[in-house]
Amino acid sequence: MDYGRRFYKKLIMHHMPCTLVKAEHQAPTGKLRPLSIPEWKWEKITMDFVVGLPRTLRKHDAIWTDGQSERTIQNLEDMMRACIMEFKGNWDDHLPLMEFAYNNSFHSSIGMAPYEALYGRRCRSPVCWDVERLRQLEGPELVQETMEKIQMVKKCLKAAQDRQKSYVDKHRRETEYEVGDKVFLKVSPWKRILRFGKQGKLSPRYIGPYKIIERIGPLAYRLALPAELSLIHDVFHVSMLRRYRSDPSHVIREPEVEISEEFTYMEEPAEILDRSVRKLRIRRYQW
């Protein structure tokens, strides 16, 4: 019984169709790699563009190359939805106020508001603009306070990164490949149709195998794709790859079919003998 179980496991591991269609029941590969923390304000700037609203409610996949900007966009989109419900047609006139409210609000990742980290204190809101206040001349105290807040922001960011990494790495595993290894490439359902020509729910989850020609960073690899996939970017995250285990003993050779040169065939024309039209409610079906 134990021998049969080991044989079955090895057969499934090396069998090509099973590897292409079998679902992944293990933890995702690739552990979290936090961004480096800047030493001073405006040292590093990230940018992302929000273009076009989705035409359907169907969600599409996207590779998160800058999670910090993506997360900020999510928060801004939530604020915009609330403003659209409140201000209706002229919601775009209130975008500067939404930006001010976001930057003047407390952020748990840095332990303060972005304006407080940038200017040393929170900015006065429009509600307080009409309130008379005495002007004060700030001196070295403001510089020292700014230095202390920068150090506090760095500590808060490091603590937030460690906390997020500990949560994510609990459900992920580390996998590495070498240059020259062959791997299968995972494709999502909608990309099978748009990019890879695979249609239907029951189409294979993986395509390939393809050879790894270069390692890009700790979690990405460049694949040698065929000519029909030349329009696709050839660098993929490790979570989209599955190891290909080749075994020459499991290769099934197709029987050769010999066709005789004297082989002939006869064409038989087909003829439609009758037709029928059936009406079901609104639609009509004809055959």
Short mmCIF file of C-alpha atoms in Angstrom, two decimals:
data_model
loop_
_atom_site.label_atom_id
_atom_site.label_comp_id
_atom_site.label_asym_id
_atom_site.label_seq_id
_atom_site.Cartn_x
_atom_site.Cartn_y
_atom_site.Cartn_z
CA MET A 1 0.00 0.00 0.00
CA ASP A 2 2.84 2.39 0.86
CA TYR A 3 4.61 1.59 -2.42
CA GLY A 4 1.47 2.30 -4.43
CA ARG A 5 0.98 5.62 -2.67
CA ARG A 6 4.56 6.72 -3.41
CA PHE A 7 4.21 5.66 -7.05
CA TYR A 8 0.95 7.60 -7.43
CA LYS A 9 2.47 10.73 -5.85
CA LYS A 10 5.51 10.57 -8.12
CA LEU A 11 3.36 9.99 -11.19
CA ILE A 12 1.19 13.04 -10.46
CA MET A 13 4.30 15.15 -9.77
CA HIS A 14 5.89 14.39 -13.15
CA HIS A 15 2.75 13.96 -15.26
CA MET A 16 2.37 16.96 -17.58
CA PRO A 17 -1.48 17.25 -17.80
CA CYS A 18 -1.87 16.84 -14.03
CA THR A 19 0.65 19.61 -13.37
CA LEU A 20 -1.04 22.02 -15.79
CA VAL A 21 -4.59 21.63 -14.46
CA LYS A 22 -4.07 20.82 -10.77
CA ALA A 23 -5.02 23.60 -8.35
CA GLU A 24 -2.44 25.00 -5.94
CA HIS A 25 -3.27 23.96 -2.35
CA GLN A 26 -0.04 25.17 -0.76
CA ALA A 27 0.79 28.55 0.71
CA PRO A 28 1.67 31.22 -1.90
CA THR A 29 5.35 31.61 -2.67
CA GLY A 30 7.38 34.75 -2.16
CA LYS A 31 7.67 36.43 1.22
CA LEU A 32 7.04 40.13 1.77
CA ARG A 33 9.86 42.53 0.88
CA PRO A 34 9.24 45.92 2.58
CA LEU A 35 10.44 49.13 0.97
CA SER A 36 13.49 50.87 2.37
CA ILE A 37 12.73 53.69 4.81
CA PRO A 38 13.99 57.14 3.66
CA GLU A 39 16.34 59.08 5.90
CA TRP A 40 14.74 62.50 5.33
CA LYS A 41 11.69 64.22 3.90
CA TRP A 42 11.21 64.20 0.11
CA GLU A 43 14.14 61.81 -0.30
CA LYS A 44 11.99 59.28 -2.16
CA ILE A 45 8.82 60.05 -4.10
CA THR A 46 6.38 57.44 -5.42
CA MET A 47 3.78 58.14 -8.08
CA ASP A 48 0.82 56.32 -9.55
CA PHE A 49 -1.92 57.41 -11.94
CA VAL A 50 -5.63 56.76 -11.48
CA VAL A 51 -7.00 56.62 -15.02
CA GLY A 52 -10.38 55.38 -16.18
CA LEU A 53 -13.16 53.88 -14.11
CA PRO A 54 -14.08 50.19 -14.60
CA ARG A 55 -16.81 49.61 -17.17
CA THR A 56 -18.05 46.48 -15.41
CA LEU A 57 -18.16 45.17 -11.86
CA ARG A 58 -15.77 42.38 -12.75
CA LYS A 59 -12.40 42.71 -11.04
CA HIS A 60 -9.19 42.35 -13.01
CA ASP A 61 -5.77 41.35 -11.83
CA ALA A 62 -2.92 43.81 -11.51
CA ILE A 63 0.67 43.46 -10.39
CA TRP A 64 1.35 45.68 -7.39
CA THR A 65 4.77 47.12 -8.04
CA ASP A 66 4.21 50.01 -5.61
CA GLY A 67 1.94 48.94 -2.77
CA GLN A 68 2.39 52.23 -0.91
CA SER A 69 0.89 54.30 -3.73
CA GLU A 70 -1.82 51.69 -4.37
CA ARG A 71 -2.90 51.77 -0.71
CA THR A 72 -3.03 55.56 -0.73
CA ILE A 73 -5.20 55.49 -3.84
CA GLN A 74 -7.62 53.10 -2.12
CA ASN A 75 -8.09 55.53 0.77
CA LEU A 76 -8.57 58.47 -1.60
CA GLU A 77 -11.13 56.49 -3.63
CA ASP A 78 -13.13 55.82 -0.46
CA MET A 79 -13.15 59.54 0.32
CA MET A 80 -14.18 60.35 -3.26
CA ARG A 81 -17.10 57.91 -3.11
CA ALA A 82 -18.36 59.59 0.05
CA CYS A 83 -18.03 63.04 -1.56
CA ILE A 84 -19.83 61.89 -4.70
CA MET A 85 -22.79 60.79 -2.59
CA GLU A 86 -22.80 64.12 -0.75
CA PHE A 87 -21.90 66.69 -3.43
CA LYS A 88 -23.35 64.89 -6.49
CA GLY A 89 -22.28 66.58 -9.73
CA ASN A 90 -19.69 69.08 -8.45
CA TRP A 91 -17.62 66.62 -6.42
CA ASP A 92 -14.47 67.44 -8.43
CA ASP A 93 -14.52 70.99 -7.04
CA HIS A 94 -13.86 69.54 -3.59
CA LEU A 95 -10.74 67.55 -4.53
CA PRO A 96 -8.35 70.08 -2.86
CA LEU A 97 -10.33 69.79 0.38
CA MET A 98 -10.16 65.98 0.22
CA GLU A 99 -6.40 66.15 -0.29
CA PHE A 100 -6.05 68.52 2.67
CA ALA A 101 -8.21 66.31 4.90
CA TYR A 102 -6.19 63.22 4.01
CA ASN A 103 -2.80 64.84 4.68
CA ASN A 104 -4.01 66.46 7.90
CA SER A 105 -5.42 63.22 9.38
CA PHE A 106 -3.66 60.79 11.70
CA HIS A 107 -1.87 57.86 9.99
CA SER A 108 -1.13 54.82 12.11
CA SER A 109 1.88 53.84 9.99
CA ILE A 110 3.84 57.01 10.85
CA GLY A 111 2.14 57.77 14.18
CA MET A 112 1.02 61.26 13.15
CA ALA A 113 -0.48 63.23 10.27
CA PRO A 114 1.59 63.67 7.06
CA TYR A 115 1.48 67.45 7.45
CA GLU A 116 2.73 67.10 11.02
CA ALA A 117 5.68 65.01 9.82
CA LEU A 118 6.42 67.45 6.99
CA TYR A 119 5.97 70.83 8.72
CA GLY A 120 6.44 69.85 12.37
CA ARG A 121 2.77 70.45 13.26
CA ARG A 122 -0.69 70.01 11.80
CA CYS A 123 -2.02 72.66 9.46
CA ARG A 124 -4.98 74.79 10.44
CA SER A 125 -8.19 73.55 8.88
CA PRO A 126 -10.51 75.89 6.90
CA VAL A 127 -12.78 76.04 9.95
CA CYS A 128 -10.06 77.92 11.85
CA TRP A 129 -9.05 80.27 9.04
CA ASP A 130 -11.31 83.06 10.30
CA VAL A 131 -10.10 82.75 13.90
CA GLU A 132 -7.61 85.43 14.87
CA ARG A 133 -4.34 84.09 16.30
CA LEU A 134 -1.19 85.79 17.41
CA ARG A 135 1.75 85.28 15.09
CA GLN A 136 4.74 83.57 16.64
CA LEU A 137 8.31 83.50 15.42
CA GLU A 138 9.66 79.97 15.55
CA GLY A 139 13.33 79.44 16.26
CA PRO A 140 15.65 76.50 16.93
CA GLU A 141 12.85 74.76 18.83
CA LEU A 142 11.07 74.04 15.54
CA VAL A 143 14.22 72.51 14.02
CA GLN A 144 14.73 70.27 17.04
CA GLU A 145 11.07 69.30 17.04
CA THR A 146 11.28 68.42 13.34
CA MET A 147 14.31 66.20 13.93
CA GLU A 148 12.50 64.38 16.71
CA LYS A 149 9.42 63.84 14.59
CA ILE A 150 11.50 62.44 11.70
CA GLN A 151 13.08 59.90 14.03
CA MET A 152 9.65 59.03 15.38
CA VAL A 153 8.28 58.55 11.86
CA LYS A 154 11.14 56.20 10.95
CA LYS A 155 10.56 54.10 14.07
CA CYS A 156 6.82 53.92 13.39
CA LEU A 157 7.38 52.92 9.76
CA LYS A 158 9.85 50.21 10.78
CA ALA A 159 7.40 48.84 13.36
CA ALA A 160 4.56 48.87 10.81
CA GLN A 161 6.70 47.06 8.22
CA ASP A 162 7.77 44.40 10.72
CA ARG A 163 4.16 43.90 11.79
CA GLN A 164 2.90 43.56 8.22
CA LYS A 165 5.74 41.23 7.25
CA SER A 166 5.09 38.95 10.22
CA TYR A 167 1.41 38.67 9.26
CA VAL A 168 2.08 37.97 5.58
CA ASP A 169 5.00 35.56 5.99
CA LYS A 170 2.90 33.28 8.22
CA HIS A 171 0.89 32.28 5.14
CA ARG A 172 3.69 32.22 2.55
CA ARG A 173 6.64 29.99 1.78
CA GLU A 174 10.07 30.65 0.32
CA THR A 175 10.86 29.15 -3.09
CA GLU A 176 13.91 29.80 -5.24
CA TYR A 177 14.78 28.75 -8.79
CA GLU A 178 18.07 28.58 -10.60
CA VAL A 179 18.90 29.91 -14.06
CA GLY A 180 18.24 27.07 -16.48
CA ASP A 181 15.35 25.54 -14.53
CA LYS A 182 12.05 25.02 -16.32
CA VAL A 183 8.82 26.25 -14.77
CA PHE A 184 5.12 26.46 -15.59
CA LEU A 185 3.52 29.90 -15.83
CA LYS A 186 0.24 30.56 -14.03
CA VAL A 187 -2.39 32.52 -15.96
CA SER A 188 -5.58 34.01 -14.56
CA PRO A 189 -8.94 33.25 -16.25
CA TRP A 190 -9.35 36.56 -18.08
CA LYS A 191 -5.72 36.66 -19.22
CA ARG A 192 -6.10 33.21 -20.77
CA ILE A 193 -8.51 34.69 -23.29
CA LEU A 194 -6.97 38.13 -23.84
CA ARG A 195 -3.30 37.14 -23.97
CA PHE A 196 -2.84 33.41 -24.18
CA GLY A 197 -5.81 32.34 -26.31
CA LYS A 198 -7.08 29.85 -23.70
CA GLN A 199 -10.86 29.89 -23.47
CA GLY A 200 -13.30 28.32 -21.06
CA LYS A 201 -13.48 27.74 -17.33
CA LEU A 202 -11.87 24.33 -17.61
CA SER A 203 -8.81 25.48 -19.53
CA PRO A 204 -5.41 24.71 -17.94
CA ARG A 205 -4.30 26.90 -15.06
CA TYR A 206 -0.67 26.80 -16.19
CA ILE A 207 1.11 26.98 -19.53
CA GLY A 208 4.61 25.94 -20.44
CA PRO A 209 7.10 24.77 -19.40
CA TYR A 210 9.48 27.67 -20.04
CA LYS A 211 13.16 28.07 -19.22
CA ILE A 212 14.43 30.62 -16.69
CA ILE A 213 17.13 32.76 -18.31
CA GLU A 214 17.68 35.42 -15.63
CA ARG A 215 16.85 36.22 -12.02
CA ILE A 216 15.53 39.74 -11.44
CA GLY A 217 15.83 40.61 -7.76
CA PRO A 218 14.88 38.20 -4.99
CA LEU A 219 11.32 37.45 -6.17
CA ALA A 220 11.18 37.80 -9.98
CA TYR A 221 12.47 35.75 -12.91
CA ARG A 222 12.80 36.29 -16.64
CA LEU A 223 11.47 33.47 -18.82
CA ALA A 224 12.30 32.46 -22.38
CA LEU A 225 8.86 32.81 -23.94
CA PRO A 226 8.01 31.52 -27.43
CA ALA A 227 7.47 33.81 -30.39
CA GLU A 228 3.66 33.77 -30.08
CA LEU A 229 4.00 35.37 -26.61
CA SER A 230 6.46 38.06 -27.69
CA LEU A 231 4.01 40.87 -26.78
CA ILE A 232 3.94 39.78 -23.11
CA HIS A 233 6.46 41.08 -20.59
CA ASP A 234 8.81 38.20 -19.83
CA VAL A 235 9.46 38.94 -16.12
CA PHE A 236 7.14 37.26 -13.61
CA HIS A 237 6.76 37.10 -9.83
CA VAL A 238 7.71 33.85 -8.14
CA SER A 239 4.07 33.31 -7.06
CA MET A 240 3.11 32.84 -10.74
CA LEU A 241 5.58 30.00 -11.30
CA ARG A 242 5.40 26.27 -10.59
CA ARG A 243 8.40 23.98 -10.75
CA TYR A 244 8.59 21.60 -13.72
CA ARG A 245 9.94 18.18 -12.80
CA SER A 246 10.96 16.24 -15.88
CA ASP A 247 11.32 12.47 -15.92
CA PRO A 248 12.19 10.75 -19.23
CA SER A 249 10.64 7.49 -18.02
CA HIS A 250 7.20 9.10 -17.86
CA VAL A 251 7.18 10.39 -21.42
CA ILE A 252 4.41 8.75 -23.43
CA ARG A 253 5.38 8.33 -27.05
CA GLU A 254 2.60 8.65 -29.58
CA PRO A 255 2.23 5.71 -31.99
CA GLU A 256 3.32 6.45 -35.52
CA VAL A 257 0.59 6.40 -38.14
CA GLU A 258 1.62 5.18 -41.56
CA ILE A 259 -0.38 6.55 -44.48
CA SER A 260 -0.29 4.58 -47.66
CA GLU A 261 0.40 6.43 -50.90
CA GLU A 262 -2.46 4.53 -52.54
CA PHE A 263 -4.94 5.81 -49.98
CA THR A 264 -8.05 7.34 -51.62
CA TYR A 265 -11.36 8.69 -50.44
CA MET A 266 -14.73 9.50 -51.98
CA GLU A 267 -16.61 12.74 -51.48
CA GLU A 268 -20.30 12.36 -50.62
CA PRO A 269 -22.32 15.59 -50.91
CA ALA A 270 -24.80 16.38 -48.11
CA GLU A 271 -28.31 17.72 -48.68
CA ILE A 272 -30.76 19.48 -46.34
CA LEU A 273 -33.99 17.50 -46.47
CA ASP A 274 -36.20 19.57 -44.15
CA ARG A 275 -36.19 22.61 -41.85
CA SER A 276 -38.03 23.48 -38.66
CA VAL A 277 -38.59 26.73 -36.76
CA ARG A 278 -39.56 26.70 -33.10
CA LYS A 279 -40.52 29.83 -31.20
CA LEU A 280 -39.79 30.00 -27.46
CA ARG A 281 -41.26 33.15 -25.91
CA ILE A 282 -39.32 35.94 -27.65
CA ARG A 283 -36.47 34.11 -29.34
CA ARG A 284 -36.76 31.92 -32.40
CA TYR A 285 -34.62 28.86 -32.94
CA GLN A 286 -34.10 27.44 -36.38
CA TRP A 287 -32.40 24.22 -37.37
#
